[in-house]
Short mmCIF file of C-alpha atoms and ligand atoms in Angstrom, two decimals:
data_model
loop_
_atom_site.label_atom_id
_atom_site.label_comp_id
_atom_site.label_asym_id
_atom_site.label_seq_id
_atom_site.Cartn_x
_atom_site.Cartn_y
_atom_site.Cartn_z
CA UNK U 1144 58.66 132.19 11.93
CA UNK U 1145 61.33 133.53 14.58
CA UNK U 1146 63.05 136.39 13.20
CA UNK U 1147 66.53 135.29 11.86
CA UNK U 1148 68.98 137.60 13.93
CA UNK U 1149 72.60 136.36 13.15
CA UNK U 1150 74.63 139.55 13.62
CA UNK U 1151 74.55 141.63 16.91
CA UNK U 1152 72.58 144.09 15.53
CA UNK U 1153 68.47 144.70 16.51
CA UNK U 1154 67.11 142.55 14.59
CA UNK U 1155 63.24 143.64 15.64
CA UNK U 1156 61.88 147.55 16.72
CA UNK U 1157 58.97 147.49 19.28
CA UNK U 1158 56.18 149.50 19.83
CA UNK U 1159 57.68 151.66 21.91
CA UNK U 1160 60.92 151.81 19.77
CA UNK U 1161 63.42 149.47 21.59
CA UNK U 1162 65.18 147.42 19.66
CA UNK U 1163 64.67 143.56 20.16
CA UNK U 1164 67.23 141.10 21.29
CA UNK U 1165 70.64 142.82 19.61
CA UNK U 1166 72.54 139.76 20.91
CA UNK U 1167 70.43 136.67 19.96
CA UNK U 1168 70.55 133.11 21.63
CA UNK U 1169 72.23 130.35 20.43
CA UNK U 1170 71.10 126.81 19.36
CA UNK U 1171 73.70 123.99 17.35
CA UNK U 1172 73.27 123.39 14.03
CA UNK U 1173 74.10 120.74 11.69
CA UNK U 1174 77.76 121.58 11.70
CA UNK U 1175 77.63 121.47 15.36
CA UNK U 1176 78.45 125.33 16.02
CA UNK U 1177 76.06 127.44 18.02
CA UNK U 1178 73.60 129.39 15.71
CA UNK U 1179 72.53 132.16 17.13
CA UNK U 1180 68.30 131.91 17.04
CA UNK U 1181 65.91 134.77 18.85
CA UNK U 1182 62.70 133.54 20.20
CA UNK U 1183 61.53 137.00 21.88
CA UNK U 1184 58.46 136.71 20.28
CA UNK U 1185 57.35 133.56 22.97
CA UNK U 1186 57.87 136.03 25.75
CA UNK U 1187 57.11 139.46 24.68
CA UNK U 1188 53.57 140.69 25.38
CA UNK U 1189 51.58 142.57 23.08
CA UNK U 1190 52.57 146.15 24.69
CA UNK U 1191 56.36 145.32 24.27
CA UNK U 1192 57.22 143.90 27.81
CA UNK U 1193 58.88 140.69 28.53
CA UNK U 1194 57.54 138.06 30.93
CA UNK U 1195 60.31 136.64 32.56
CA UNK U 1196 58.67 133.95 33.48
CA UNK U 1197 58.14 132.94 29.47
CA UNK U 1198 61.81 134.48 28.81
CA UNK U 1199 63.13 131.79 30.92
CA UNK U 1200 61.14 128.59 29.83
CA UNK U 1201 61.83 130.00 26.13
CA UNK U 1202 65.78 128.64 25.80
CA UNK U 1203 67.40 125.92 26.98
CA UNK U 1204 70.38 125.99 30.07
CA UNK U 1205 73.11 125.65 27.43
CA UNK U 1206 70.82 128.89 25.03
CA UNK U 1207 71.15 130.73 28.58
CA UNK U 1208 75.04 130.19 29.22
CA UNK U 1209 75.58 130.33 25.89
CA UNK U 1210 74.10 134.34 26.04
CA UNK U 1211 76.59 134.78 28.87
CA UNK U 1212 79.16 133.90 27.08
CA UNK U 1213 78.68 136.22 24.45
CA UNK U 1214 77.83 138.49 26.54
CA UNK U 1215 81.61 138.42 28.27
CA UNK U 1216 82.87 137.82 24.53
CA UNK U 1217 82.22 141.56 23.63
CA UNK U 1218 84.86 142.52 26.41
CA UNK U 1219 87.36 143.65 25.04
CA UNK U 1220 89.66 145.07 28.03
CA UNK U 1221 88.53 143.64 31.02
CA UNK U 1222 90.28 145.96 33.39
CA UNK U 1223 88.16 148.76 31.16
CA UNK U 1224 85.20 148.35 33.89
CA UNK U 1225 84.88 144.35 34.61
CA UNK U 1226 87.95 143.99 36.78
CA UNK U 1227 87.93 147.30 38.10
CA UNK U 1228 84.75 145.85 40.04
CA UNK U 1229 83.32 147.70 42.82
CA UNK U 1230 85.70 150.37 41.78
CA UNK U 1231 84.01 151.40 38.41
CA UNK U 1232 82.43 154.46 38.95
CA UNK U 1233 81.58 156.91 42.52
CA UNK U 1234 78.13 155.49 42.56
CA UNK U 1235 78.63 152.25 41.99
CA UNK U 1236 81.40 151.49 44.28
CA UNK U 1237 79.30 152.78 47.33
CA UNK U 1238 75.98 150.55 46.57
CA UNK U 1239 78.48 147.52 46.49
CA UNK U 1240 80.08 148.20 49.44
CA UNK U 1241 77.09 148.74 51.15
CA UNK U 1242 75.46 145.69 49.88
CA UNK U 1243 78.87 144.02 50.75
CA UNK U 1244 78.52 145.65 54.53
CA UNK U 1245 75.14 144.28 54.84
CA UNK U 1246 75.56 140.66 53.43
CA UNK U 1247 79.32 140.07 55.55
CA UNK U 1248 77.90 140.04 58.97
CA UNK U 1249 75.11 137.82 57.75
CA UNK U 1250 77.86 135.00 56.43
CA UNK U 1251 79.60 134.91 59.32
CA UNK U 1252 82.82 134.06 57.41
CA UNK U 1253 85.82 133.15 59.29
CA UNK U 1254 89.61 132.74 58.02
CA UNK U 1255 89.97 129.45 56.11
CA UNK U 1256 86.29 128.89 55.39
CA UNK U 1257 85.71 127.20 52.23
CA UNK U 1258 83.11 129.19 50.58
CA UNK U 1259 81.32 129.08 46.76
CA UNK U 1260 81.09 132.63 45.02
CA UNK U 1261 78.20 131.02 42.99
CA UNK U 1262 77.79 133.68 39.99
CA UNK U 1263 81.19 135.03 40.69
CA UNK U 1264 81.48 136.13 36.33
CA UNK U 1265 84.86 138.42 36.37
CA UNK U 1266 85.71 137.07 40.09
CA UNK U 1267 85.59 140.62 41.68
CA UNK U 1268 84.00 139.07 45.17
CA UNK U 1269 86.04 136.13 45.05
CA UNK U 1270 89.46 137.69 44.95
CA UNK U 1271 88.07 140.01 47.81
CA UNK U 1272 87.16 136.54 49.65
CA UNK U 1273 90.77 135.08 49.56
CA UNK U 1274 92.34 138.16 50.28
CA UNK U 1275 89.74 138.06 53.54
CA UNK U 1276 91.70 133.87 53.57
CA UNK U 1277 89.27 132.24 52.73
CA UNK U 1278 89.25 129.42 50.51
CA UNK U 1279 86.76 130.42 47.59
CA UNK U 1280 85.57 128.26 44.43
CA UNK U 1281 84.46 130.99 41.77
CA UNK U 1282 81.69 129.44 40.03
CA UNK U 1283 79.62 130.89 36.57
CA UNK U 1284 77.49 129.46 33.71
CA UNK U 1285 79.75 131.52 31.87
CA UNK U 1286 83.21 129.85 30.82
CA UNK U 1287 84.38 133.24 29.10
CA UNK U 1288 83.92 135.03 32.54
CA UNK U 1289 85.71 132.47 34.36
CA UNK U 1290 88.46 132.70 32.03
CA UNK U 1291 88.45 136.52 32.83
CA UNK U 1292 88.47 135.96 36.22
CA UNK U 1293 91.45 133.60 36.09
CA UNK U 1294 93.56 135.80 34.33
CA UNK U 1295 93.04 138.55 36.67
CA UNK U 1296 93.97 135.89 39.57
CA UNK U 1297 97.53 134.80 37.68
CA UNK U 1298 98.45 138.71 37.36
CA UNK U 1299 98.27 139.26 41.20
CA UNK U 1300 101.00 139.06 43.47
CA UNK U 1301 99.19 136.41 46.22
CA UNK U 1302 96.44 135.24 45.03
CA UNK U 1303 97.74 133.54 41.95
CA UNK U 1304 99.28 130.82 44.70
CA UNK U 1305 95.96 128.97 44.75
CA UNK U 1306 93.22 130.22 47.29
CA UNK U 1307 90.56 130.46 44.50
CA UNK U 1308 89.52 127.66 42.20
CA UNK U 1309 86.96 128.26 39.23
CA UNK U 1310 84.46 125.77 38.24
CA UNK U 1311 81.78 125.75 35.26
CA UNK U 1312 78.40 125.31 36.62
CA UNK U 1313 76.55 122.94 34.41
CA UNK U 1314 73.37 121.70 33.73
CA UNK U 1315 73.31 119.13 36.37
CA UNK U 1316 74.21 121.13 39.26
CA UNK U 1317 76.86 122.87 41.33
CA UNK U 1318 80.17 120.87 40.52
CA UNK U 1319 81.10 120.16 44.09
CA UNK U 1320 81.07 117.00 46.26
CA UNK U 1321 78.03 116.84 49.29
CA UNK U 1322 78.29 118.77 52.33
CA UNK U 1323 82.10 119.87 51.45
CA UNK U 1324 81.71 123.75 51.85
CA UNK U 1325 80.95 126.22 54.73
CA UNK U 1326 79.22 129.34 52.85
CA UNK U 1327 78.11 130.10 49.62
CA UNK U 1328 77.56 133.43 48.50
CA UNK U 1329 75.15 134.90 45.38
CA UNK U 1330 76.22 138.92 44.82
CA UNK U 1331 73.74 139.61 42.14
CA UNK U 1332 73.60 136.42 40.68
CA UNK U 1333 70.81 134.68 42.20
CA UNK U 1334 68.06 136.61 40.10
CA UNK U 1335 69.45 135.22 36.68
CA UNK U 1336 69.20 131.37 37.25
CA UNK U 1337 66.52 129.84 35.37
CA UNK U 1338 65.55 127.44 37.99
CA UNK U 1339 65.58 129.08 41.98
CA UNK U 1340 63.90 125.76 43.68
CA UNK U 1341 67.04 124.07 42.03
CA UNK U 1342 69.83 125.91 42.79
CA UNK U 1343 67.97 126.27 46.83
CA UNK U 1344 68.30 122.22 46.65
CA UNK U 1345 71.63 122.11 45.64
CA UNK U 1346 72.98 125.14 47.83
CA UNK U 1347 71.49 123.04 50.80
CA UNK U 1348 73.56 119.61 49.28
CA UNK U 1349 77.16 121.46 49.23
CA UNK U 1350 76.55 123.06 52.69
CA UNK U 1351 78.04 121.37 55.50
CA UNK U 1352 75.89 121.27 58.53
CA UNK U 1353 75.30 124.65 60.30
CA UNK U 1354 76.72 125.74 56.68
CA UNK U 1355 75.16 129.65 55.35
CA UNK U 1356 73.98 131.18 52.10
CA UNK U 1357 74.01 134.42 51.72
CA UNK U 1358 72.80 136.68 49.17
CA UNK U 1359 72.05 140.49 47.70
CA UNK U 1360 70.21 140.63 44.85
CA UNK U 1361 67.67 143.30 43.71
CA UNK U 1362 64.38 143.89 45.95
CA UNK U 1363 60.73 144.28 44.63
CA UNK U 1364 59.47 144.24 41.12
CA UNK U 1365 63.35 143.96 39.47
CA UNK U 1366 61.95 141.99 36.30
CA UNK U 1367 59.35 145.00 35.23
CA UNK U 1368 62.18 147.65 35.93
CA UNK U 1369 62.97 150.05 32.79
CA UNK U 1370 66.54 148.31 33.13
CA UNK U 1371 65.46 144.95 33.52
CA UNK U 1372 63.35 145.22 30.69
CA UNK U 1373 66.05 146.76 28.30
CA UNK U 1374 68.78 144.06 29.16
CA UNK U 1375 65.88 141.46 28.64
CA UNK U 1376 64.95 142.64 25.66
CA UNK U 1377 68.36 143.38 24.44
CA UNK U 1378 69.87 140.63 25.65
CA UNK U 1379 67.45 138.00 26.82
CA UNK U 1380 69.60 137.71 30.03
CA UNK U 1381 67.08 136.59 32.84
CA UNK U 1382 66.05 139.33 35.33
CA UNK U 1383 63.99 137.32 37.55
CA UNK U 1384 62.38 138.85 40.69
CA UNK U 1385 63.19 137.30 43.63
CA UNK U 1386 60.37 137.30 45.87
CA UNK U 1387 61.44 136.81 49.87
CA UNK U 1388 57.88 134.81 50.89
CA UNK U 1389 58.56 132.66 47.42
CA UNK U 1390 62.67 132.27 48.40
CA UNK U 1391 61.33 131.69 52.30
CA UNK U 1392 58.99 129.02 51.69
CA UNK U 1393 61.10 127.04 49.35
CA UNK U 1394 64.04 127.06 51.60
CA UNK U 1395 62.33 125.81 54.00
CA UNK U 1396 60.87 122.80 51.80
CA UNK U 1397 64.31 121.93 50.94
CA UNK U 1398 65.42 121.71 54.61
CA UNK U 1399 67.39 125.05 55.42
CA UNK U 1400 65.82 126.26 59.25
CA UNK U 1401 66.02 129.85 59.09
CA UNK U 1402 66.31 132.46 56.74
CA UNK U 1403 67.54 136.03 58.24
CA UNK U 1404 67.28 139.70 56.67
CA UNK U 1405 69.74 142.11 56.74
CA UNK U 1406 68.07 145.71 57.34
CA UNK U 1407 70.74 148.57 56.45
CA UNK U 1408 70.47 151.17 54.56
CA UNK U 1409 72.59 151.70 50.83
CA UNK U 1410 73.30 155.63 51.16
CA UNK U 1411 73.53 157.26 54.74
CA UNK U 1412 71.43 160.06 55.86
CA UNK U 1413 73.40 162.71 55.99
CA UNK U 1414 72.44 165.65 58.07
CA UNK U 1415 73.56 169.07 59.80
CA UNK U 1416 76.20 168.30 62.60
CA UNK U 1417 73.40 170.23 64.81
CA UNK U 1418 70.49 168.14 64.29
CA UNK U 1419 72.99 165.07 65.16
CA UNK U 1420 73.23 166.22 67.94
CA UNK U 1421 69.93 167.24 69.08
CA UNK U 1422 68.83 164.16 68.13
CA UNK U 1423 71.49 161.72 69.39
CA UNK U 1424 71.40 164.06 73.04
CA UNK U 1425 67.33 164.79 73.40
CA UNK U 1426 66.37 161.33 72.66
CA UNK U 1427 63.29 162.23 71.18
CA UNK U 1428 60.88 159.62 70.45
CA UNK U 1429 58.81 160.54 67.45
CA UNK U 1430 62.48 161.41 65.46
CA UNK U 1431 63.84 157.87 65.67
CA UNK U 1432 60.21 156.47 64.76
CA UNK U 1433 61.25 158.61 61.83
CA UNK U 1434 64.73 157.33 61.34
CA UNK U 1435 63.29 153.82 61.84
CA UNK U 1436 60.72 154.37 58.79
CA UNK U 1437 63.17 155.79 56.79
CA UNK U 1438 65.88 153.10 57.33
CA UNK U 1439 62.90 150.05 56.32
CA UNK U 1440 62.17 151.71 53.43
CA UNK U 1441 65.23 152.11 52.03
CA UNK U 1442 66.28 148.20 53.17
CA UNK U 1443 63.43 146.87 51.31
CA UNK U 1444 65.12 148.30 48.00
CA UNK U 1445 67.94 145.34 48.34
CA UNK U 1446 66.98 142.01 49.50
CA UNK U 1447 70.17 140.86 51.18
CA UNK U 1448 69.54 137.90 52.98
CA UNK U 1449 71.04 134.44 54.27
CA UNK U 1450 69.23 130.67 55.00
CA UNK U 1451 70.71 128.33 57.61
CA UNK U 1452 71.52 124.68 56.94
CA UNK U 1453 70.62 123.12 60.54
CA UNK U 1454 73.48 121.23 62.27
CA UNK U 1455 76.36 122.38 64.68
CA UNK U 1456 79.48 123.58 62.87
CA UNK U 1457 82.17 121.79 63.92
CA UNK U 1458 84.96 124.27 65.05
CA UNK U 1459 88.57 123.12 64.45
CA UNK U 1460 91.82 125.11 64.39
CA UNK U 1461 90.86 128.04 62.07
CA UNK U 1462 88.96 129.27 64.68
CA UNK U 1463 91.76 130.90 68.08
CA UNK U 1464 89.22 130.71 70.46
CA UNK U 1465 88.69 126.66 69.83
CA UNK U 1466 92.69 125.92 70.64
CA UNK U 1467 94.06 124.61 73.68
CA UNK U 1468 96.98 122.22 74.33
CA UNK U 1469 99.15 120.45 76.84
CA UNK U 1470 102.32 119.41 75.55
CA UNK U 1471 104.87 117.37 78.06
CA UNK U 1472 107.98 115.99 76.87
CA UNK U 1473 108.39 112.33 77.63
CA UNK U 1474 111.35 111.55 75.98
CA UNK U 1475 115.06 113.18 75.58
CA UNK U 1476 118.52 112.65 74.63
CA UNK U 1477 121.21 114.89 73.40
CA UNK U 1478 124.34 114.15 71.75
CA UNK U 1479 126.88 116.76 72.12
CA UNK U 1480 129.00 115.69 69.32
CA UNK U 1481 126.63 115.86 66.64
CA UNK U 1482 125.22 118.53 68.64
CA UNK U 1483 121.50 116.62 67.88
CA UNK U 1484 118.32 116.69 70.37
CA UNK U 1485 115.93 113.45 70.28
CA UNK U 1486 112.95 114.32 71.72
CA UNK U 1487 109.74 112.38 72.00
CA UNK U 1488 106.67 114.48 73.05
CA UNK U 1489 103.00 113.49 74.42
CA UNK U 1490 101.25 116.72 72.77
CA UNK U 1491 97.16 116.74 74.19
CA UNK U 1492 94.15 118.43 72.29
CA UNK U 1493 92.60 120.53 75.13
CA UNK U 1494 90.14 122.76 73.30
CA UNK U 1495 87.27 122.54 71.39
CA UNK U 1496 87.91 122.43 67.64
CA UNK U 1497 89.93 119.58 65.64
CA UNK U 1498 93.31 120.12 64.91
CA UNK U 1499 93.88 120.54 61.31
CA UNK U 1500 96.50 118.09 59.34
CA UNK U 1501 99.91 119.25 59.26
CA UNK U 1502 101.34 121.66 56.15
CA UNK U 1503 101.36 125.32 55.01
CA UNK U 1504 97.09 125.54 55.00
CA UNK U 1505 95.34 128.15 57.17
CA UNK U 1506 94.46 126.40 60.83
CA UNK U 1507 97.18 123.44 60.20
CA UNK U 1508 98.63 122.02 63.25
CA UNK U 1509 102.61 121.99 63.54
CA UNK U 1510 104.84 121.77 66.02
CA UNK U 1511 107.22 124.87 66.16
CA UNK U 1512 110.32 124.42 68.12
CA UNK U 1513 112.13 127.86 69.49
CA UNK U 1514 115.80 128.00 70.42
CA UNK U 1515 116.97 131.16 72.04
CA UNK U 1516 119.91 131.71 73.93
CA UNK U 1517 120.13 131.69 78.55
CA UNK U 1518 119.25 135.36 78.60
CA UNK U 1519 115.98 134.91 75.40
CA UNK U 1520 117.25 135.98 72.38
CA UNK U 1521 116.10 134.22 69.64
CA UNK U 1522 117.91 131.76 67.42
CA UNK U 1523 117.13 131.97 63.60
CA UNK U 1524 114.31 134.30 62.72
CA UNK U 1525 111.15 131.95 62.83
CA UNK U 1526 110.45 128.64 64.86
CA UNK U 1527 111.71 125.40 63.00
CA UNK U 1528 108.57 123.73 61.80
CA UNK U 1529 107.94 119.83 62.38
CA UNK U 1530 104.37 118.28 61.48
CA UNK U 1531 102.29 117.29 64.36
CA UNK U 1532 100.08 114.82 62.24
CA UNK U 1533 98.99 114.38 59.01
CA UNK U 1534 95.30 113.37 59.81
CA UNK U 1535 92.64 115.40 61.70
CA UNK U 1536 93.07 115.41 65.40
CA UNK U 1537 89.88 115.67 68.04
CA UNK U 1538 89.56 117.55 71.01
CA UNK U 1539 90.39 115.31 74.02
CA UNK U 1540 92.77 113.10 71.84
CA UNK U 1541 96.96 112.84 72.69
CA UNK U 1542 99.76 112.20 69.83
CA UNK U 1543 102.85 110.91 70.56
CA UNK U 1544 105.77 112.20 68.27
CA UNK U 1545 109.75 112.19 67.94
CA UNK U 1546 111.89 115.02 66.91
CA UNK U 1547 115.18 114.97 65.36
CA UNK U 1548 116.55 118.70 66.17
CA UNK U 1549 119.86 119.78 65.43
CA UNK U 1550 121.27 122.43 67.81
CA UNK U 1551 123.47 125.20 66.25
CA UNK U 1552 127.21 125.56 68.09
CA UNK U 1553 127.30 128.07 70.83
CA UNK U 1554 126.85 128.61 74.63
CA UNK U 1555 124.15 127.96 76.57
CA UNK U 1556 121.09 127.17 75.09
CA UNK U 1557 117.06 126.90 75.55
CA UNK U 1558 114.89 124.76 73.46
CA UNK U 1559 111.32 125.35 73.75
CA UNK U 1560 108.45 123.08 72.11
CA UNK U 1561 105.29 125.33 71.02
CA UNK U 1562 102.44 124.51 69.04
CA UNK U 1563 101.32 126.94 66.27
CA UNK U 1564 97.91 126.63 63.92
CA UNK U 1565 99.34 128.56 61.06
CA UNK U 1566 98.32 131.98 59.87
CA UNK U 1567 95.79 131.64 63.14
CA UNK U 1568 97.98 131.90 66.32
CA UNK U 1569 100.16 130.02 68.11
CA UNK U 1570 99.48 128.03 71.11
CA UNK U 1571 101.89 129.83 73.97
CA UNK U 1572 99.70 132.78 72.75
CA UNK U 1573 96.90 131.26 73.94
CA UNK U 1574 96.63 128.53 75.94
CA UNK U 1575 99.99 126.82 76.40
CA UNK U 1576 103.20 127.09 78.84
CA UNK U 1577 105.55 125.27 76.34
CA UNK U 1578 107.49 122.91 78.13
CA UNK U 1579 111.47 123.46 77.58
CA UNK U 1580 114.92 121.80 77.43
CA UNK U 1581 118.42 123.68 78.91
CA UNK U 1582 121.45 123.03 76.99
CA UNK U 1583 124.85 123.36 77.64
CA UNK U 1584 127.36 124.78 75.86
CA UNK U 1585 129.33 123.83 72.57
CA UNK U 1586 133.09 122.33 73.68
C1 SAM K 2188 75.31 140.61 37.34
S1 SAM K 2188 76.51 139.36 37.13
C2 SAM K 2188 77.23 139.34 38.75
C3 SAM K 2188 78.59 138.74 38.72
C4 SAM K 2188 79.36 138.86 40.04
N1 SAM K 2188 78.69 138.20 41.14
C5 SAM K 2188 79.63 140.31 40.36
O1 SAM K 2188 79.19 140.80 41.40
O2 SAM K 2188 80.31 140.95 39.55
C6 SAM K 2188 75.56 137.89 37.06
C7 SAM K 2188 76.35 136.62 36.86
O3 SAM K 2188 75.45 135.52 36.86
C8 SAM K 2188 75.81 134.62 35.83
N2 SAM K 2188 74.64 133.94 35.31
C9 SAM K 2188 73.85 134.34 34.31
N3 SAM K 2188 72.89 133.47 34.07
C10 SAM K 2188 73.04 132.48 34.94
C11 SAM K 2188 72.34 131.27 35.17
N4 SAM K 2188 71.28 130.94 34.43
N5 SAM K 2188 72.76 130.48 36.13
C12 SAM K 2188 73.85 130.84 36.89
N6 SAM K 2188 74.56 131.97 36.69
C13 SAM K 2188 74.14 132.78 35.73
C14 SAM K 2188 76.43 135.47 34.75
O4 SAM K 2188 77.32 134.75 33.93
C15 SAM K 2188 77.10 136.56 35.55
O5 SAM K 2188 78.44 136.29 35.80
#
């Protein structure tokens, strides 16, 4: 008979004096409530050590989330260490950031990406991903994380207006429509799914073509660590070893074309200013055979690592260098005693990326129209806004459009017509001589 382990407490002691799964799994019983079951005896060898492999077939997905989310239960102040994430201690801080360092370049995230921070628990990575713009969808098998992570989100100044949604992953999958994201990232989250071959299928179905997953998780032998040993035993979370020819040769079953390392090192060497510069002046050979040796090893402690969905990304107007315009006004009439401009304008997509709908989003197309005075000074702090379109434009394609714009009293003025992909650039910036409109003065 499993051991009945209903409190938090060890319920078992092993051989070597560890205490056996203190926070049991969870199974519904006849009134429908989670009872919390242990069933470390299917996975623990004779000498005391857990096979992840059997640790993971032992429960069910719901068991495993369920173990999340009492592990996130026993938080009791998030900001204590959770929220504080990579902040929490010296040590700590400077492994993330390194792991951070070598996974960014990898992603090749731009402003306005949509991207997945699949394991995201208390949403550390994800608030760091919309304050980088990007769109992010936390998602965790834990519900009490997410609800962490949410609450940390509503308490800050900008990012409680909406650039981070979080989603329960369930049993059946990522929640998220085909092909609808650009990158997904797994920051130490990768190693505790139950099911890699899975989530490598379903990472590839919410990728858009040319889309990127990118991960850091732990490098060789993580499941018979000391650590990963005492949270599986403790906890029965899964600390699953993620092997690179395993991860390499499933990706590319499941369709992804190319799967690239990042080689960096977590800690710097750190050496005499001297010996810098001997060695960065001399140029000798057998010391940077050295350096090189010492840089591999310490890269193959941390697999970070990203797989390629094939396909061209289509660029649109998140992305400066893909803009380009012609705008010519075809069309204009002003009434002086209402002091209102008609215009009608033929506005051409020159450059290489679609032109985003109209509206406040990062990349959106508007038009922006300027009114300064004879000599340049401006009128009114910012540009008044009017939307270019509300559907996606393509490159080579023209939109006609008419402006109402009223003209404030004064002498002589100069309207000018601009284009501006918001938070991205505007188009006079770039790649466009806006055409303009003199006024004369008000009677
Ligand atoms: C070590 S935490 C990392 C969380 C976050 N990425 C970070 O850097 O703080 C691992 C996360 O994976 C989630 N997780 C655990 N088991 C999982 C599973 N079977 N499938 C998907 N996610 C899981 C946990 O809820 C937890 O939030």
């Amino acid at each position: 008979m499993e051991p009945a382990c209903l409190d938090d407490k060890p319920c078992t002691i092993n051989s070597d004096g560890a205490p056996v799964l203190s926070r049991p799994i969870a199974r519904q019983g006849a009134t429908g409530e989670f009872e919390l079951i242990n069933k470390s005896l299917q996975y623990t060898e004779p000498d005391g050590t857990i096979d992840v492999k059997k640790l993971i077939a032992a429960y069910t997905f719901e068991e495993h989330a369920l173990r999340a989310d009492k592990y996130f239960e026993t938080i009791v102040d998030p900001w204590a260490y959770h929220l504080r994430k990579p902040f929490t201690t010296v040590d700590e801080c400077a492994v993330a950031l390194a792991a951070l360092s070598g996974l960014l370049p990898l992603l090749k995230l731009q402003r306005g990406h949509h991207i997945v921070d699949f394991g995201c628990g208390t949403g550390w990575l994800s608030a760091a991903m919309a304050l980088m713009q990007c769109q992010v969808t936390g998602i965790d098998i834990s519900q009490r994380a997410l609800d962490i992570a949410l609450s940390a989100v509503l308490e800050h100044p900008t990012l409680k207006e909406g650039r981070i949604d979080f989603r329960r992953l369930g049993e059946s999958g990522i929640p998220l429509e085909t092909s609808s994201v650009e990158r997904i990232v797994c920051f130490d989250s990768f190693h505790h799914v139950a099911d890699q071959h899975f989530y490598l299928q379903e990472f590839f179905r919410v990728l858009r073509p040319g889309g990127i997953v990118g991960f850091s998780e732990p490098g060789p032998g993580h499941s018979r660590s000391l650590a990963s040993q005492y949270e599986m035993r403790n906890f029965a979370v899964i600390e699953n070893d993620i092997v690179l020819e395993e991860i390499s040769s499933m990706a590319k079953a499941v369709g992804f074309e190319k799967m690239n390392m990042s080689v960096f090192a977590d800690t710097p060497m750190v050496m005499p200013v001297e010996e810098f510069l001997s060695l960065a002046n001399e140029g000798r050979q057998q010391a940077y055979e050295d350096l090189g040796s010492w840089l591999f090893k310490r890269a193959k402690g941390r697999s970070v690592f990203a797989l390629h969905k094939p396909g061209e990304e289509s660029l649109d107007s998140r992305t400066a260098s893909a803009l380009g315009a012609d705008v010519s006004i075809v069309g204009q009439s002003f009434d002086v005693a209402t002091r209102r401009l008609a215009v009608t304008l033929l506005v051409h997509n020159t450059g290489t990326g679609a032109w985003l709908p109209s509206g406040a989003n990062i990349g959106s197309m508007n038009i922006g129209v300027r009114i300064s005075t004879e000599n340049g000074s401006p009128i009114g702090r910012e540009p008044i806004r009017f939307d270019l379109a509300n559907v996606e434009t393509k490159p080579g394609r023209s939109i006609r459009t008419d402006l109402l714009v009223d003209i404030p009293p004064g002498g002589n003025l100069v309207v000018e017509f601009d284009l501006v992909a918001e938070h991205v650039a505007w188009l006079s910036q770039i790649a466009l001589r806006p055409p303009r409109i003199s006024l004369p003065a008000s009677r």
